[in-house]
Coordinates of N, CA and C and ligand atoms in Angstrom, one line a residue:
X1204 N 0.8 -1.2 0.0 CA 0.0 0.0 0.0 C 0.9 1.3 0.0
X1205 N 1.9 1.5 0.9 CA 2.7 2.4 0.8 C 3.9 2.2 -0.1
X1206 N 4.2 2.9 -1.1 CA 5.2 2.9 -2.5 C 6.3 3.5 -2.3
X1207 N 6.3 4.5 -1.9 CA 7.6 5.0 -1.5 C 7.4 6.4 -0.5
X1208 N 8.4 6.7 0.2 CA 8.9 8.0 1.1 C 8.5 9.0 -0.5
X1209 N 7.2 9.5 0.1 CA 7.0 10.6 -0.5 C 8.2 12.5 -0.4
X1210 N 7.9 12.4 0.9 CA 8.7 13.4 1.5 C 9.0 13.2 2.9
X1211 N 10.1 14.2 3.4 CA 10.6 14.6 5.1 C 9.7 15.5 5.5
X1212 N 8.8 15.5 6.2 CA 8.8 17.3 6.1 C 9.3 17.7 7.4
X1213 N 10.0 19.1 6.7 CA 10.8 20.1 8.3 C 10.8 21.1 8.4
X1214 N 9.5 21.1 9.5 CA 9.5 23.0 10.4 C 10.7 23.6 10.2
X1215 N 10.7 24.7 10.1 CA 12.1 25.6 9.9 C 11.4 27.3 10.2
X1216 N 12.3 27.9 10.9 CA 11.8 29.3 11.1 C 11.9 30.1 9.9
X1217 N 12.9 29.9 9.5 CA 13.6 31.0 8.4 C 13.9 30.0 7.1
X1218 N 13.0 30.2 5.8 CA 13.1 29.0 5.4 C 14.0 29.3 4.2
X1219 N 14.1 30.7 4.0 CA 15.9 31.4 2.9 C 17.0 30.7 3.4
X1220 N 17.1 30.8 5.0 CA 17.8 30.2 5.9 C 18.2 28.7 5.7
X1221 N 17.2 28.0 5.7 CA 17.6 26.2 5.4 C 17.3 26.1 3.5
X1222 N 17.0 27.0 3.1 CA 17.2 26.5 1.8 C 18.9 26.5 1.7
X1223 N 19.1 27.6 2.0 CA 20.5 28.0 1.8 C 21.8 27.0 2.8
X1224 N 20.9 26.6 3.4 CA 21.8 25.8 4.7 C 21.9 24.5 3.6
X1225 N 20.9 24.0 3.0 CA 21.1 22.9 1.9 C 22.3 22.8 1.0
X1226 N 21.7 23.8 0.0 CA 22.4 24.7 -0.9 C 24.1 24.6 -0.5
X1227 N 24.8 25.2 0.5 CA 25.7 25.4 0.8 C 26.5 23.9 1.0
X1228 N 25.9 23.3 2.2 CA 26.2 22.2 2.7 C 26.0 20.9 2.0
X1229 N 24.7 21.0 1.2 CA 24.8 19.1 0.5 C 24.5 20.2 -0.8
X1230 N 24.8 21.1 -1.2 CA 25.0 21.5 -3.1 C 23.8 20.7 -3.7
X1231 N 22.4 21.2 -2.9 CA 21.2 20.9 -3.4 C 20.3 22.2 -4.0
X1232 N 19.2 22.0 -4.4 CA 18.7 23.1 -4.6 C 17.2 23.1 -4.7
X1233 N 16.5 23.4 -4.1 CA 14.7 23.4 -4.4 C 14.4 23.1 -5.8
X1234 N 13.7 22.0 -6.3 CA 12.7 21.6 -7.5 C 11.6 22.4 -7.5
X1235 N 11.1 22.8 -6.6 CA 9.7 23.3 -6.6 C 9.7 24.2 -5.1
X1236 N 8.8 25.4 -5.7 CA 8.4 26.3 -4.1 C 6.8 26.5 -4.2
X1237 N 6.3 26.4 -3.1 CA 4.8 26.9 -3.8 C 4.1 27.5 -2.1
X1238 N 3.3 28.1 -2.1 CA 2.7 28.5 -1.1 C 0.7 27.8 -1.1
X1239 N 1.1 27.4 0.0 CA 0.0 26.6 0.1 C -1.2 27.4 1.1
X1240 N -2.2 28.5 0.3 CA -2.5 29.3 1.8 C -3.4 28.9 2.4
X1241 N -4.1 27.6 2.5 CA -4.7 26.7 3.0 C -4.7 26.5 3.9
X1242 N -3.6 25.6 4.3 CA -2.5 25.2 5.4 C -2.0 26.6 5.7
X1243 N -1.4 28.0 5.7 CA -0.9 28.8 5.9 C 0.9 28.3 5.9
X1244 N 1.3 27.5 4.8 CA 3.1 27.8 4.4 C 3.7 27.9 3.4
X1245 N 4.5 28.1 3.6 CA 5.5 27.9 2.4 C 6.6 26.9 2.7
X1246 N 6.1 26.1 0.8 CA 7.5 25.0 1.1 C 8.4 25.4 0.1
X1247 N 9.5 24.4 0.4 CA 10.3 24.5 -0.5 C 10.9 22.8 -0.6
X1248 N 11.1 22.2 -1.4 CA 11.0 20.8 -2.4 C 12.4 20.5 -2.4
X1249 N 13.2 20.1 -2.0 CA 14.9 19.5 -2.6 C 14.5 18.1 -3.0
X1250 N 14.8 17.7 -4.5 CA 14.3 15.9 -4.2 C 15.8 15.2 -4.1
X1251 N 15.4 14.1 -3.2 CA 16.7 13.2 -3.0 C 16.2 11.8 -3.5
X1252 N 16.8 11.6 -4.8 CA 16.2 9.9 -5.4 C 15.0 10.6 -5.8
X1253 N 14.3 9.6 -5.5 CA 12.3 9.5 -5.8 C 11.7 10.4 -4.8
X1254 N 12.6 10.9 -4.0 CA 12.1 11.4 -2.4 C 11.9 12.6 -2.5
X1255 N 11.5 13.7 -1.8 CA 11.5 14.9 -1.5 C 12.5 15.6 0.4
X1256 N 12.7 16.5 0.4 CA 13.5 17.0 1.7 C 12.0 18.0 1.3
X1257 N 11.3 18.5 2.5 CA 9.8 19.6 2.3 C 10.4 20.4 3.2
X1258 N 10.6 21.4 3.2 CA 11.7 22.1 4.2 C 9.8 23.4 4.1
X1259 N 9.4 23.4 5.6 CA 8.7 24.3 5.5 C 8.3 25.5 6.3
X1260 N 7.4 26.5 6.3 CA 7.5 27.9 7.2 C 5.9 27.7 7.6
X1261 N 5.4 28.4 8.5 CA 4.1 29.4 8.4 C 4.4 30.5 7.5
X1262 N 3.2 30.8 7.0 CA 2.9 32.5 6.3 C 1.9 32.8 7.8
X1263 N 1.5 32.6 8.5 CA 0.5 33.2 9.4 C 0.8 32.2 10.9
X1264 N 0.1 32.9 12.1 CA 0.3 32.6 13.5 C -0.5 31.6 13.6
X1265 N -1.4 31.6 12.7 CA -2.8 30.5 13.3 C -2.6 29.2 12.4
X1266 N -1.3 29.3 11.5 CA -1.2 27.8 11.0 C -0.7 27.0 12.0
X1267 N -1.0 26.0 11.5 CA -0.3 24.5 12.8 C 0.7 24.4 12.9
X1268 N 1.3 24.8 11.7 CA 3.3 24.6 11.8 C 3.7 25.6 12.2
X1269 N 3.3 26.5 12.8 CA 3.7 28.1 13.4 C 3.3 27.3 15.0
X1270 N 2.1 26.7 15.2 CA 2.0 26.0 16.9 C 3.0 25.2 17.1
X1271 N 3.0 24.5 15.6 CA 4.2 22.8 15.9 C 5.7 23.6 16.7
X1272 N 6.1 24.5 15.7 CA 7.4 25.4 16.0 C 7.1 26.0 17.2
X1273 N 6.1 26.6 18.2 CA 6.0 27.5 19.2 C 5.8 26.4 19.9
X1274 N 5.6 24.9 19.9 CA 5.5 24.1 20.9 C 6.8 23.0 21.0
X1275 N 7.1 23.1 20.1 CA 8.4 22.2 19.8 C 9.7 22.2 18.9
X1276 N 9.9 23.5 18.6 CA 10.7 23.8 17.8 C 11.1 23.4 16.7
X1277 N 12.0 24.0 15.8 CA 12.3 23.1 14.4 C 12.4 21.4 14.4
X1278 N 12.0 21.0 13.7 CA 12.9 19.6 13.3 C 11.7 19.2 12.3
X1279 N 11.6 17.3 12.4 CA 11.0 17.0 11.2 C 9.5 16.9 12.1
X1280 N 8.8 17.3 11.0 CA 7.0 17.5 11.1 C 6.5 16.7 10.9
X1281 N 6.0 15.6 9.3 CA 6.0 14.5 9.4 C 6.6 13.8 8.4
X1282 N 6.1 12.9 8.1 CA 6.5 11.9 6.9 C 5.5 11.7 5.9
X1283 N 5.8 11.6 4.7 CA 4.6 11.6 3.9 C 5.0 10.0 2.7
X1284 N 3.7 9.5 3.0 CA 4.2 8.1 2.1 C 3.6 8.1 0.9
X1285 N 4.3 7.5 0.2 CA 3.3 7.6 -1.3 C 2.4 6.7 -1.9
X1286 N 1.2 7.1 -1.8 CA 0.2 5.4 -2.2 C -0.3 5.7 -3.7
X1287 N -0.8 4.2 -3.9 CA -1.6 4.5 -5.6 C -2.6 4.9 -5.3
X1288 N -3.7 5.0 -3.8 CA -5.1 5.4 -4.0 C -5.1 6.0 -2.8
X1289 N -5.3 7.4 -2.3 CA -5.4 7.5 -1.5 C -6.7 8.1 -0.3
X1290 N -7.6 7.4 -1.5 CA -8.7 7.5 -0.6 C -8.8 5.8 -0.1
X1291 N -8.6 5.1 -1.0 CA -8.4 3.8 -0.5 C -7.5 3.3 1.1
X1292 N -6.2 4.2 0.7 CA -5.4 3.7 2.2 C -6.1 4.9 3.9
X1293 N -7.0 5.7 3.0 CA -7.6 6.8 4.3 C -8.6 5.6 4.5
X1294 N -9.8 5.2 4.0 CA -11.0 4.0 4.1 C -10.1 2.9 5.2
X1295 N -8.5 2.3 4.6 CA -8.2 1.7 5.4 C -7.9 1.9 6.6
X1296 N -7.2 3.5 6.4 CA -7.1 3.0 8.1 C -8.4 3.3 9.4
X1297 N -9.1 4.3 8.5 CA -10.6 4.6 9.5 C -11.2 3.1 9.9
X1298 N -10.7 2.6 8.5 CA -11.3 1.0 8.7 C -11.1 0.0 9.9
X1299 N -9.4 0.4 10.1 CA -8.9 -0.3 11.5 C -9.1 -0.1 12.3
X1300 N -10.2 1.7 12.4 CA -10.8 2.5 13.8 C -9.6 3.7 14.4
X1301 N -9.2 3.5 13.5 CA -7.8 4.7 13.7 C -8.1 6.3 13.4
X1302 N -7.4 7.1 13.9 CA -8.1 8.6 14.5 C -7.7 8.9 13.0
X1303 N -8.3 9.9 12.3 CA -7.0 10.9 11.0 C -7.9 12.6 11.2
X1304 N -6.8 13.4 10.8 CA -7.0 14.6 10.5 C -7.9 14.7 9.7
X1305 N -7.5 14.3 8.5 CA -8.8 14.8 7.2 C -9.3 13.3 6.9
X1306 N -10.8 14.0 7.3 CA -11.9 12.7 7.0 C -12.0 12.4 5.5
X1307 N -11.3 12.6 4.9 CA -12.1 13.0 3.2 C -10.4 13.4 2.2
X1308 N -9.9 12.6 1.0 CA -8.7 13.7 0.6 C -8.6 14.6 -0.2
X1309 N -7.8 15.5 0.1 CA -8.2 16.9 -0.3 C -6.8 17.1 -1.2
X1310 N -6.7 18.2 -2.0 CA -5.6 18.7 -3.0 C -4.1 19.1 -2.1
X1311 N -3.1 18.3 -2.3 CA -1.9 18.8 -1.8 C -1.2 19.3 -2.3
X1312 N 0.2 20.4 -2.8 CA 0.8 20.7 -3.3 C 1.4 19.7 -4.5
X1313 N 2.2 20.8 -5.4 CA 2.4 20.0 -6.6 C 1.5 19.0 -7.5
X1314 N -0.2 19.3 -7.2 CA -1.3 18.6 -7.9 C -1.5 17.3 -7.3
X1315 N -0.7 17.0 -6.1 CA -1.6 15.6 -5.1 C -2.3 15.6 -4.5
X1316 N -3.1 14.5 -4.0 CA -3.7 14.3 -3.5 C -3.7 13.7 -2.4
X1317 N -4.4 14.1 -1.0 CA -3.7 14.1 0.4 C -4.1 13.9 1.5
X1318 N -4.3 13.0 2.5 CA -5.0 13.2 3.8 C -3.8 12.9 5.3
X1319 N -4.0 13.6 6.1 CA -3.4 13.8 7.3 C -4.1 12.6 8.4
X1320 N -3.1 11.6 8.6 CA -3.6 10.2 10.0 C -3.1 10.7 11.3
X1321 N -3.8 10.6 12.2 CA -3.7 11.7 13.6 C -2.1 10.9 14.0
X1322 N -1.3 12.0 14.3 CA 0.0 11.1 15.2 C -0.6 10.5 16.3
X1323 N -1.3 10.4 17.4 CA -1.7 10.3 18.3 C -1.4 8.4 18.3
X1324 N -2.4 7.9 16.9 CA -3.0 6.8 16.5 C -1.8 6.0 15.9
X1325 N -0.5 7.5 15.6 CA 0.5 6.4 14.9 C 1.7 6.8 15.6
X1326 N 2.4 6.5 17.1 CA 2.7 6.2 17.6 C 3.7 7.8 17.7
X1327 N 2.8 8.8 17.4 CA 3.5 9.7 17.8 C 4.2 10.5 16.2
X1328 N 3.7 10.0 15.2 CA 4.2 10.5 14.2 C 3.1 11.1 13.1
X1329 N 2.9 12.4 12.5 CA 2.4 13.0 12.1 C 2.5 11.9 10.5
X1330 N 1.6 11.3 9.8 CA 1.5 10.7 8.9 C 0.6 11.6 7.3
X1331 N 1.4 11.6 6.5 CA 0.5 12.1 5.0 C 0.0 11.0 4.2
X1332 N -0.8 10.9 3.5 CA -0.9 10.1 2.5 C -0.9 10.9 1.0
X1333 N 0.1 10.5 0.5 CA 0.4 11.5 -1.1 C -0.3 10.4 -1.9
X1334 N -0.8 10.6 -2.6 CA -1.2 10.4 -4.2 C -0.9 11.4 -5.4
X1335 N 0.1 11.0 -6.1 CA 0.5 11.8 -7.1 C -0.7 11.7 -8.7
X1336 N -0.7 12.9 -8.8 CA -1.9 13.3 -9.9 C -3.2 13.3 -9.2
Ligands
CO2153 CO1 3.6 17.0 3.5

């Protein structure tokens, strides 16, 4: 069901700051930036292999990753896996009676498709489900 490490994602305050911390240090460079005003952030994309590095900010106080950061500071936010259906693997896991963020999946950056599984339910780790196209 899960295909591959979609992405890392990681809170960052200053996100010129860790692009550049990349950039400098592993001579990478963002594929993609996009502002998602939904969610309230801005990412920025480094891919490694098949993978993504999501290096991301708040644009506003009342996004979650502006709480995540004022409650726990930078590091990684969550993981995001990559499925072929991803309304199929959300059905599954409601299925097993497990908690998730988004009842339903909704549009994620770069044209996928996405739902949020409560960390709570998965053992402390903030879970995505990507579906690409
Ligand atoms: Co993500």
């Amino acid at each position: 069901m899960l295909t591959e490490i979609d992405h890392v994602a990681i809170a960052v305050h200053d996100l010129e700051a860790a692009i550049e911390y990349y950039r400098a240090t592993f001579g990478v460079e963002p594929v993609h930036r996009e502002r998602i005003e939904k969610d309230g952030v801005d990412e920025a994309l480094i891919k490694v292999a098949d993978s993504y590095i999501q290096l991301l900010t708040p644009t506003r106080e009342d996004s979650p990753v502006a709480k995540y950061l004022a409650a726990k500071g930078e590091g990684i936010h969550h993981v995001g896996y990559r499925v072929d259906d991803c309304a199929e693997a959300l059905d599954r896991v409601k299925g097993e009676g497990h908690r998730v963020i988004d009842e339903t999946p909704r549009p994620g950056s770069r044209g996928t498709t996405v739902a949020f599984v409560h960390p709570k339910a998965a053992f402390g780790t903030l879970i995505e489900l990507v579906q690409e196209r």
